[in-house]
């Protein structure tokens, strides 16, 4: 049915995926292009799976893009697909896989939308080789009430293009994007897990495989800082394999059924993670992962390792979790691990996940990219967790590292200004483009953007 | 087969178009905004490999204009679907005549005119389908959605007659009275009953195309609600405000 002149909206209570931020926002979920004729400025929201409150603010306006989820164009020769920003990675996977194509840079769950990936300039399974989301974006169409609909690319309005990819939705609403798909090297994946005794030499070990592996990361057990096994874990690598007898990945035909949802992540009232259960979970994970030296897996498992493991986030309960993800110079990484270990001995905390990746590239504006070890720690949301995260902020200053803005809901403007050399440049360019600062979120307000 | 979907830009219309394409049927999409049609037609062609054409015009326009707009595609039509609906928040009995006429044209006259134009050609097809959609708002007249409900009730009667006319012919006529759907119309509204997803309705409709069925209520629980509403004595009903 057609609509009355005002677009339907509702007042909704939205929550960040990590459980830290809640706000009541005016939400719209348009399903027609005539919506953009209304000149309504509202921060974009896709699946709402950003750990931080990047798609809403108290009293603000949020535009949900999920009804704009279509494929608009496909150039099979060049492997370029044009999609509306609300399309999910899972939908792209279902389209691209039967055509022997895939998106190399994508985070680990199929529910995440393309617009969210571009806004946060996410990284994938091997950032060193594949870069970040901007690497596979040929162009975007951006809506802003003052500028109308803009075509942005490296050739056309390159400055606004770079401001938008990794701009956290603050330049306007991404309507669609042209993405470069990559030929699929195989029909299945092979995962291998090699045990390591500590974090020593991690950077070199990851770097040695980064140029060639399709997937490479490390997992570490930080649950017992006083033990000599602290930091032991696995280096997990993955590669595509072409197996003639392989059956098609069923998920390419039937779709992905389980999903993540920030509204229901905290359904369990209490956190089930404490130091004892964390040690048990870590031991179990290590045992399960290294049961076989290598195993064949469906493509969907290689590309979406979080799929089917959504329960992990539920175990944090209503209070939620912190993720502190940072990039540190390789030379500084051993020092940071040592300081973290000393801290955890003094003030124990349940570290549910410790993971490393090798990153490469140049820093630019507020994008989470650069060269060094990308290290992530997960822990339950608590006062002790907040203090630990503040300690990590200090380590960043000491060791010249920098945190991931889209992962940490308690990052302050001061920390970001200190750790991102182009923080002021980003602010200036954003204000030059949008003096009225029409697009706001809790994240942008907290970081003084 | 080729289906014309009138009101295809979003909601149930889009879901019907996608379900038709998923089953390998070609589609012709009709709606007022070409931008929505371009996007949907492209998606259906690329994802499902079907022929998807579109015609941008308003169903409540002069029906000669609508018929002319369909000239290039009407010869190949095997089925017509009318998920179109137009309502107004001001439809409380005091609508201006022009606006009332617009609701009647979009919800009843437009679909009926188009069906009567296509009818002779549909009778010549080996198999053809005409699918109309009504609303639970038309179960019983009330002080809201006055003209809209009347038009939908008229459409139900028209489709009942059409089904009678179609006896012995290759044309299957279906009519669905729909409850709340998860579309823009219900977005964010507190509703007393659950919403059906347009995709569910589309699958339900396409599964039943070859059946010979009287008007169907979907979701099914609305049948019971309808019986209760119709049974409420006037002395009580007149006091209700819904």
XYZ file of C-alpha atoms in Angstrom:
691
model
C 0.000 0.000 0.000
C 1.159 3.581 -0.570
C 2.041 5.820 2.336
C 0.724 9.023 3.803
C 3.152 11.967 3.308
C 5.181 11.293 6.481
C 7.298 8.186 6.474
C 6.335 5.538 9.052
C 8.639 5.588 12.001
C 8.752 4.182 15.454
C 10.509 4.915 18.694
C 12.748 1.936 19.393
C 15.158 0.946 22.127
C 18.378 -0.075 20.405
C 21.409 -1.731 21.914
C 24.988 -2.136 20.824
C 25.989 -5.737 20.211
C 28.463 -5.737 23.088
C 25.660 -4.826 25.479
C 27.247 -1.587 26.649
C 25.043 1.081 25.080
C 21.323 1.492 24.871
C 19.357 4.384 23.500
C 15.888 5.282 22.303
C 15.942 6.433 18.722
C 13.425 7.281 16.061
C 13.690 4.409 13.587
C 12.619 4.230 9.997
C 12.787 1.183 7.764
C 12.085 2.471 4.241
C 11.355 0.097 1.405
C 11.086 2.489 -1.534
C 13.437 4.928 -3.234
C 10.930 7.758 -2.759
C 12.116 7.790 0.871
C 15.322 9.507 -0.185
C 13.270 12.321 -1.765
C 12.102 13.319 1.723
C 15.502 14.663 2.740
C 15.440 12.791 6.042
C 18.895 12.509 7.575
C 19.312 9.508 9.826
C 22.390 7.442 10.620
C 22.377 4.169 8.698
C 21.781 0.821 10.317
C 22.144 -2.584 8.747
C 22.083 -5.696 10.899
C 22.959 -3.652 13.991
C 25.848 -5.973 14.838
C 28.482 -3.358 15.414
C 29.955 -3.916 18.882
C 29.667 -0.173 19.443
C 26.665 2.119 19.056
C 27.549 3.201 15.539
C 23.980 3.185 14.194
C 21.997 5.080 16.812
C 22.052 7.751 19.474
C 19.709 8.881 22.196
C 16.945 10.877 20.556
C 18.528 10.536 17.135
C 17.150 9.183 13.871
C 18.179 5.786 12.532
C 17.484 4.519 9.038
C 17.367 0.758 8.709
C 18.567 -0.288 5.248
C 17.623 -3.951 5.357
C 14.789 -3.648 2.858
C 17.332 -2.279 0.363
C 19.030 -5.624 -0.136
C 19.027 -6.302 -3.849
C 21.619 -7.019 -6.487
C 21.465 -4.247 -9.052
C 24.086 -5.220 -11.576
C 26.602 -7.968 -12.255
C 29.489 -7.882 -14.686
C 30.508 -11.519 -14.958
C 33.551 -10.703 -17.023
C 35.040 -8.259 -14.524
C 33.560 -9.930 -11.456
C 31.959 -6.698 -10.277
C 28.623 -6.794 -8.507
C 26.553 -3.766 -7.588
C 24.458 -4.234 -4.479
C 22.189 -2.191 -2.258
C 23.839 -1.493 1.087
C 21.382 -3.542 3.135
C 22.325 -6.802 1.483
C 24.007 -9.292 3.763
C 27.292 -11.065 3.246
C 25.329 -14.301 3.325
C 23.164 -13.193 0.403
C 26.282 -12.249 -1.565
C 27.809 -15.624 -0.699
C 24.687 -17.436 -1.994
C 24.879 -15.470 -5.235
C 28.623 -15.503 -5.796
C 29.601 -19.034 -4.749
C 27.762 -20.894 -7.549
C 29.520 -18.509 -9.940
C 32.895 -19.412 -8.428
C 33.376 -15.974 -6.931
C 33.675 -14.594 -3.416
C 34.457 -11.497 -1.373
C 37.895 -11.909 0.217
C 37.391 -9.198 2.826
C 34.482 -10.029 5.061
C 34.040 -10.504 8.791
C 33.029 -13.810 10.244
C 29.229 -13.847 10.169
C 26.870 -13.849 7.170
C 24.264 -11.584 8.849
C 26.488 -8.517 8.548
C 25.498 -6.061 5.821
C 27.669 -4.616 3.082
C 26.930 -1.068 4.228
C 28.170 -1.918 7.697
C 31.331 -3.454 6.272
C 32.100 -0.345 4.258
C 31.210 2.083 7.045
C 33.571 0.328 9.449
C 36.110 -0.614 6.768
C 36.249 -4.098 8.199
C 39.023 -6.599 7.708
C 38.721 -10.269 6.837
C 40.634 -13.514 7.159
C 43.978 -12.200 5.930
C 44.272 -8.433 6.065
C 47.943 -8.518 5.100
C 47.148 -10.057 1.735
C 43.627 -8.750 1.057
C 43.521 -5.360 2.762
C 40.346 -3.983 4.259
C 36.837 -3.464 2.865
C 37.830 -0.407 0.846
C 40.177 -2.647 -1.150
C 37.225 -4.380 -2.781
C 34.951 -1.352 -3.177
C 35.007 0.088 -6.687
C 32.477 2.823 -5.932
C 29.595 3.778 -3.671
C 26.443 5.815 -4.073
C 25.987 8.032 -1.071
C 22.935 10.061 -0.078
C 23.172 13.293 1.883
C 20.242 15.777 2.062
C 22.496 18.698 1.187
C 24.492 16.972 -1.564
C 21.853 14.649 -2.987
C 23.036 11.325 -4.329
C 26.786 11.229 -4.972
C 28.820 8.718 -6.923
C 32.089 8.206 -5.073
C 35.171 6.296 -6.140
C 38.954 6.580 -6.284
C 38.497 8.636 -9.452
C 35.323 10.530 -8.588
C 35.337 12.554 -5.361
C 38.190 10.437 -3.964
C 38.429 12.435 -0.763
C 34.786 11.836 0.145
C 35.173 8.207 -0.967
C 37.996 7.738 1.547
C 36.029 9.629 4.174
C 33.019 7.348 3.648
C 34.803 3.978 3.608
C 35.671 3.722 7.273
C 33.640 6.834 8.036
C 31.244 5.078 10.412
C 28.189 6.308 8.502
C 28.944 9.926 9.293
C 29.069 11.212 5.716
C 25.560 10.040 4.854
C 23.643 6.944 3.812
C 25.398 4.474 1.561
C 22.693 3.431 -0.913
C 24.675 0.961 -2.965
C 28.186 -0.151 -3.732
C 30.050 -1.784 -6.588
C 32.229 -4.563 -5.225
C 35.029 -6.476 -6.865
C 34.547 -10.201 -6.403
C 37.506 -12.552 -6.583
C 37.611 -15.939 -8.342
C 37.132 -18.760 -5.872
C 40.323 -20.823 -5.810
C 38.554 -23.900 -4.527
C 35.322 -25.641 -3.734
C 36.053 -26.400 -0.094
C 38.335 -25.166 2.638
C 41.134 -26.858 4.504
C 41.785 -25.745 8.041
C 44.973 -26.602 9.870
C 45.803 -25.898 13.501
C 49.433 -25.935 14.639
C 50.080 -25.816 18.398
C 52.327 -23.089 19.778
C 53.724 -22.877 23.273
C 53.477 -19.118 23.762
C 53.162 -15.777 22.028
C 56.928 -15.677 21.487
C 57.777 -15.075 17.850
C 54.102 -14.787 16.955
C 54.601 -11.884 14.595
C 57.232 -13.745 12.566
C 55.175 -16.937 12.495
C 52.053 -15.157 11.257
C 54.027 -13.065 8.783
C 55.605 -16.188 7.307
C 52.171 -17.464 6.234
C 50.385 -14.180 5.637
C 51.470 -13.741 2.044
C 50.053 -17.067 0.926
C 47.356 -18.277 3.308
C 43.714 -17.574 2.588
C 43.088 -17.450 6.307
C 45.638 -17.016 9.065
C 45.233 -16.119 12.718
C 46.335 -17.249 16.119
C 44.388 -18.220 19.185
C 45.864 -18.090 22.675
C 44.897 -19.197 26.132
C 45.221 -16.226 28.470
C 43.056 -17.757 31.172
C 45.905 -18.793 33.484
C 48.478 -15.986 33.574
C 50.426 -17.577 36.407
C 51.013 -20.803 34.518
C 53.874 -21.492 32.180
C 51.243 -22.358 29.579
C 50.158 -18.720 29.438
C 49.829 -17.637 25.817
C 49.977 -21.160 24.446
C 47.567 -21.817 21.670
C 47.226 -22.510 18.006
C 48.079 -20.950 14.712
C 45.107 -21.589 12.496
C 45.528 -21.386 8.782
C 43.053 -22.024 6.062
C 43.186 -22.453 2.354
C 40.846 -23.184 -0.481
C 41.002 -26.612 -1.997
C 39.582 -27.886 -5.211
C 38.148 -31.353 -4.636
C 36.383 -32.961 -7.587
C 34.072 -34.999 -5.408
C 33.035 -32.071 -3.226
C 29.333 -31.545 -2.875
C 28.062 -27.985 -3.234
C 27.957 -26.103 0.038
C 24.379 -26.601 1.185
C 24.264 -23.103 2.592
C 24.715 -21.656 -0.865
C 21.365 -23.249 -1.723
C 19.399 -23.139 1.510
C 20.761 -19.980 3.031
C 22.017 -19.281 6.496
C 19.485 -19.963 9.218
C 20.986 -18.900 12.509
C 21.651 -15.253 13.002
C 23.064 -12.705 15.390
C 20.859 -10.026 16.886
C 21.881 -7.329 19.329
C 18.384 -7.329 20.821
C 18.576 -10.967 21.868
C 22.296 -11.411 22.485
C 21.815 -10.634 26.148
C 18.863 -12.962 26.691
C 20.686 -14.879 29.436
C 20.572 -12.642 32.516
C 23.977 -13.549 33.934
C 27.386 -14.045 32.436
C 28.458 -17.667 32.382
C 32.093 -16.645 32.001
C 34.253 -16.498 35.100
C 37.870 -17.477 35.536
C 37.038 -21.128 36.139
C 34.593 -21.528 33.267
C 36.868 -19.558 30.975
C 39.725 -21.961 31.633
C 37.391 -24.858 30.892
C 36.072 -23.270 27.691
C 39.572 -22.473 26.494
C 40.803 -25.994 27.194
C 37.806 -27.446 25.397
C 38.262 -25.192 22.388
C 41.922 -26.073 22.133
C 41.214 -29.788 22.361
C 38.426 -29.626 19.759
C 40.397 -27.514 17.318
C 43.586 -29.529 17.331
C 41.909 -32.954 17.221
C 42.896 -33.282 13.610
C 46.006 -31.768 12.096
C 43.952 -30.594 9.165
C 40.397 -31.061 7.988
C 38.240 -30.249 5.019
C 35.366 -27.873 5.697
C 32.575 -26.346 3.617
C 33.386 -22.989 2.050
C 30.877 -21.294 4.329
C 32.807 -22.467 7.395
C 36.056 -21.109 5.999
C 34.540 -17.745 5.140
C 32.163 -17.387 8.101
C 33.938 -18.982 11.080
C 31.571 -17.359 13.601
C 28.491 -18.891 11.998
C 27.134 -21.644 14.192
C 29.083 -20.343 17.199
C 26.708 -17.501 18.053
C 26.195 -19.006 21.512
C 29.628 -17.634 22.479
C 28.250 -14.101 22.601
C 25.164 -15.196 24.517
C 27.333 -16.652 27.287
C 28.326 -13.119 28.347
C 24.801 -12.532 29.509
C 22.933 -9.266 29.630
C 25.892 -7.183 30.778
C 27.765 -8.126 27.660
C 31.435 -8.067 26.841
C 34.401 -5.912 25.958
C 36.530 -6.482 22.927
C 39.827 -4.647 22.878
C 41.327 -5.071 19.441
C 44.479 -3.164 18.570
C 47.325 -2.987 16.107
C 50.769 -2.780 17.642
C 54.194 -2.646 16.025
C 55.595 -6.155 15.715
C 58.634 -5.148 17.748
C 56.383 -3.968 20.582
C 54.188 -7.035 20.713
C 56.310 -9.121 23.134
C 56.487 -6.188 25.540
C 52.740 -5.739 25.461
C 52.095 -9.416 26.115
C 54.495 -9.296 29.046
C 52.753 -6.263 30.541
C 49.333 -7.820 30.033
C 50.477 -10.994 31.740
C 51.859 -9.112 34.727
C 48.653 -7.175 35.000
C 46.502 -10.300 34.862
C 48.600 -11.917 37.604
C 48.131 -8.844 39.795
C 44.466 -8.347 38.929
C 42.951 -11.499 37.502
C 40.308 -11.256 34.816
C 38.592 -13.872 32.673
C 40.045 -13.452 29.194
C 37.647 -15.459 27.046
C 39.437 -14.891 23.758
C 42.938 -13.831 22.775
C 43.646 -13.777 19.087
C 46.321 -12.448 16.778
C 46.545 -11.560 13.098
C 49.271 -10.048 10.969
C 48.410 -6.743 9.368
C 50.061 -4.700 6.652
C 49.418 -1.369 4.997
C 49.377 2.347 5.478
C 47.360 4.221 8.041
C 44.644 6.514 6.748
C 42.148 8.705 8.593
C 40.244 6.623 11.154
C 40.474 3.265 9.386
C 41.713 0.327 11.408
C 44.651 -0.623 9.240
C 48.418 -0.416 9.285
C 51.409 -2.695 9.816
C 51.986 -4.865 12.849
C 50.256 -7.439 14.981
C 46.512 -7.070 15.345
C 45.647 -8.461 18.736
C 42.192 -8.895 20.258
C 41.130 -9.670 23.809
C 37.577 -10.460 24.893
C 36.439 -10.276 28.512
C 33.129 -9.904 30.340
C 31.789 -6.401 30.854
C 32.500 -5.428 34.441
C 34.246 -2.787 36.498
C 37.389 -4.900 36.416
C 37.032 -5.141 32.652
C 36.711 -1.370 32.325
C 39.867 -0.884 34.372
C 41.710 -3.464 32.318
C 40.654 -1.721 29.108
C 41.913 1.595 30.498
C 45.210 -0.132 31.279
C 45.345 -1.283 27.659
C 44.768 2.324 26.538
C 47.906 3.280 28.467
C 49.828 0.452 26.849
C 48.814 1.768 23.446
C 50.371 5.088 24.274
C 53.525 3.496 25.625
C 53.990 1.043 22.763
C 52.540 3.167 19.931
C 49.608 0.929 19.232
C 46.054 1.941 18.410
C 42.655 0.421 19.171
C 39.836 -0.521 16.791
C 37.191 2.193 17.031
C 34.311 -0.046 15.934
C 35.037 -2.684 18.596
C 35.398 -0.749 21.848
C 32.383 1.076 23.220
C 34.280 2.894 25.982
C 37.001 4.430 23.880
C 37.296 8.128 24.508
C 37.969 10.997 22.153
C 41.261 11.603 23.969
C 42.530 8.073 23.315
C 41.490 8.144 19.659
C 42.999 11.593 19.144
C 46.210 10.354 20.700
C 46.440 7.109 18.751
C 45.102 8.162 15.341
C 47.399 10.815 13.811
C 44.748 11.827 11.256
C 41.948 12.227 13.773
C 41.822 16.000 13.284
C 42.076 15.655 9.524
C 39.042 13.368 9.576
C 37.089 15.847 11.686
C 38.009 18.761 9.432
C 37.090 16.953 6.235
C 33.829 15.716 7.714
C 32.872 19.237 8.744
C 33.854 20.619 5.357
C 31.552 18.076 3.719
C 28.763 18.322 6.263
C 28.986 21.545 8.290
C 25.670 20.809 9.977
C 26.841 17.366 11.045
C 23.517 15.802 10.188
C 24.657 12.223 10.815
C 25.323 11.382 14.426
C 25.662 8.271 16.515
C 26.650 7.499 20.073
C 30.053 6.558 18.690
C 30.517 9.885 16.904
C 29.321 11.860 19.915
C 31.585 9.978 22.316
C 34.620 10.429 20.050
C 33.964 14.099 19.370
C 33.494 13.508 15.660
C 4.762 -18.596 -17.323
C 4.599 -14.824 -17.102
C 2.880 -12.984 -14.284
C 1.857 -9.338 -14.132
C 2.223 -8.038 -10.594
C 0.390 -4.795 -9.950
C 1.872 -2.966 -6.982
C 5.229 -4.677 -7.218
C 7.592 -2.111 -5.756
C 7.637 -3.260 -2.139
C 5.965 -5.356 0.514
C 3.735 -8.169 -0.711
C 4.148 -7.154 -4.357
C 7.898 -7.492 -4.146
C 7.601 -10.793 -2.276
C 5.253 -12.193 -4.942
C 7.624 -11.095 -7.683
C 10.565 -12.753 -5.939
C 8.650 -15.967 -5.312
C 7.494 -16.114 -8.928
C 11.060 -15.591 -10.110
C 12.401 -18.141 -7.641
C 10.063 -20.668 -9.241
C 11.296 -19.756 -12.696
C 8.389 -17.597 -13.811
C 8.927 -14.435 -15.788
C 7.383 -11.291 -14.369
C 6.128 -7.900 -15.443
C 6.228 -5.426 -12.571
C 3.829 -2.511 -12.408
C 4.080 0.313 -9.903
C 4.326 4.070 -9.870
C 8.012 4.622 -9.099
C 10.391 3.441 -11.784
C 13.375 3.462 -9.407
C 11.937 0.660 -7.309
C 11.001 -1.308 -10.398
C 14.449 -0.967 -11.962
C 16.074 -2.289 -8.798
C 13.680 -5.199 -8.371
C 13.683 -6.185 -12.046
C 17.488 -6.162 -12.126
C 17.673 -8.291 -8.977
C 15.246 -10.877 -10.344
C 17.054 -11.129 -13.672
C 20.496 -11.394 -12.121
C 19.671 -13.729 -9.241
C 17.002 -15.940 -10.794
C 17.760 -15.658 -14.498
C 14.163 -14.871 -15.418
C 12.822 -12.215 -17.722
C 11.714 -9.302 -15.591
C 10.228 -6.258 -17.253
C 8.586 -3.270 -15.667
C 5.982 -0.654 -16.388
C 5.910 2.534 -14.343
C 2.419 3.911 -14.051
C -0.316 4.358 -11.485
C -3.134 1.796 -11.340
C -5.519 4.605 -10.362
C -4.736 6.443 -13.593
C -7.106 6.503 -16.508
C -7.383 2.828 -17.430
C -6.717 3.576 -21.098
C -3.343 4.913 -20.004
C -2.609 1.800 -17.979
C -3.643 -0.473 -20.827
C -1.511 1.463 -23.275
C 1.483 1.293 -20.922
C 1.167 -2.496 -20.930
C 0.931 -2.802 -24.679
C 4.349 -4.340 -25.234
C 3.891 -7.068 -22.629
C 0.202 -7.932 -22.420
C 0.155 -10.603 -25.117
C 2.271 -13.007 -23.124
C 0.502 -12.825 -19.753
C -0.428 -16.058 -18.003
C -1.399 -14.568 -14.691
C -2.356 -11.345 -12.981
C -1.697 -10.556 -9.339
C -3.035 -7.501 -7.546
C -1.246 -6.958 -4.220
C -1.935 -3.267 -4.729
C -3.586 -1.393 -1.904
C -3.992 2.262 -1.086
C -5.144 3.497 2.293
C -5.257 6.847 4.028
C -5.039 7.862 7.666
C -7.798 10.416 6.907
C -10.187 7.712 5.725
C -12.622 8.136 8.615
C -15.698 8.974 6.559
C -14.809 12.572 5.785
C -12.484 12.132 2.850
C -12.659 14.725 0.124
C -14.411 13.275 -2.932
C -11.244 13.317 -5.013
C -9.311 11.382 -2.397
C -12.173 8.935 -1.899
C -12.275 8.360 -5.641
C -8.522 7.755 -5.650
C -8.859 5.036 -3.017
C -11.721 3.406 -4.907
C -9.825 3.539 -8.193
C -6.628 2.067 -6.743
C -8.301 -0.644 -4.677
C -11.215 -1.656 -6.891
C -11.795 0.078 -10.208
C -8.188 -0.163 -11.380
C -7.813 -3.921 -10.782
C -11.323 -4.656 -12.136
C -10.694 -2.610 -15.281
C -7.404 -4.296 -15.953
C -8.858 -7.761 -15.394
C -11.713 -7.062 -17.788
C -9.205 -5.963 -20.435
C -7.091 -9.088 -20.019
C -9.994 -11.527 -19.565
C -10.566 -12.476 -23.209
C -6.855 -13.207 -23.664
C -6.655 -15.197 -20.428
C -9.509 -17.410 -21.602
C -7.388 -18.357 -24.625
C -4.387 -19.485 -22.554
C -3.949 -23.185 -21.766
C -3.863 -22.165 -18.108
C -4.214 -18.709 -16.542
C -4.496 -17.190 -13.082
C -6.003 -14.104 -11.503
C -5.123 -13.384 -7.872
C -6.632 -10.593 -5.809
C -5.958 -9.448 -2.262
C -8.289 -7.998 0.296
C -7.934 -7.027 3.894
C -9.300 -8.002 7.266
C -10.194 -4.315 7.515
C -13.155 -5.221 5.300
C -14.506 -7.959 7.578
C -17.047 -5.543 8.969
C -17.552 -1.844 8.348
C -16.175 0.440 11.035
C -15.370 4.092 11.480
C -11.798 3.762 10.202
C -10.595 2.831 6.714
C -14.142 3.485 5.564
C -13.628 3.848 1.806
C -10.652 1.490 1.705
C -12.610 -1.323 3.387
C -15.614 -0.747 1.135
C -13.429 -0.949 -1.963
C -11.802 -4.158 -0.721
C -15.177 -5.688 0.094
C -16.295 -4.759 -3.410
C -13.169 -6.395 -4.799
C -13.981 -9.591 -2.897
C -17.444 -9.680 -4.452
C -15.939 -9.031 -7.875
C -13.508 -11.913 -7.487
C -16.288 -14.226 -6.317
C -18.144 -13.398 -9.503
C -14.999 -13.833 -11.532
C -14.526 -17.302 -10.093
C -18.083 -18.151 -11.099
C -17.459 -16.787 -14.580
C -14.302 -18.865 -14.846
C -16.037 -22.197 -14.345
C -15.215 -24.463 -17.259
C -12.427 -22.180 -18.418
C -8.654 -22.529 -17.997
C -8.609 -19.563 -15.603
C -8.084 -20.118 -11.886
C -9.319 -17.221 -9.735
C -8.030 -16.711 -6.200
C -8.752 -14.138 -3.540
C -6.882 -13.759 -0.252
C -8.120 -11.722 2.666
C -4.959 -10.766 4.497
C -4.319 -9.930 8.113
C -1.460 -7.787 9.340
C 1.630 -7.975 7.177
C 5.151 -6.930 8.111
C 5.342 -3.957 5.751
C 5.581 -0.187 6.005
C 1.897 -0.034 6.878
C 2.440 -1.830 10.163
C 6.029 -0.799 10.874
C 6.453 0.129 14.504
C 2.728 -0.024 15.282
C 1.577 -1.884 18.356
C -0.805 -4.480 16.969
C -3.025 -6.902 18.853
C -2.176 -9.819 16.570
C 0.999 -11.156 14.977
C 2.168 -9.972 11.573
C 2.769 -12.336 8.690
C 5.829 -11.874 6.562
C 5.160 -11.029 2.921
C 7.458 -13.890 1.920
C 5.222 -16.339 3.788
C 2.145 -15.020 2.017
C 3.851 -15.212 -1.366
C 4.828 -18.858 -0.830
C 1.298 -19.655 0.354
C -0.217 -18.061 -2.748
C 2.145 -19.642 -5.256
C 1.691 -23.082 -3.675
C -2.054 -22.873 -4.320
C -2.220 -21.467 -7.822
C -3.697 -24.592 -9.377
C -6.254 -25.211 -6.661
C -9.904 -24.361 -7.062
C -10.565 -22.539 -3.789
C -13.001 -20.012 -2.444
C -11.670 -16.804 -0.924
C -9.030 -17.662 1.667
C -8.122 -15.834 4.836
C -4.416 -15.657 5.721
C -3.140 -16.122 8.367
C -5.830 -18.650 9.147
C -6.531 -17.409 12.671
C -8.177 -14.349 11.190
C -11.113 -16.559 10.141
C -12.013 -17.024 13.787
C -11.481 -13.340 14.542
C -13.715 -12.462 11.588
C -16.490 -14.752 12.839
C -16.363 -13.109 16.244
C -16.386 -9.602 14.790
C -19.364 -10.315 12.606
C -21.245 -11.891 15.511
C -20.882 -8.935 17.871
C -24.332 -7.382 18.368
C -24.687 -3.805 17.181
C -25.477 -2.644 20.727
C -21.924 -3.631 21.667
C -20.183 -3.041 18.341
C -21.212 0.616 18.193
C -19.263 1.251 21.375
C -16.026 -0.186 20.030
C -13.335 2.231 18.877
C -10.889 0.461 16.595
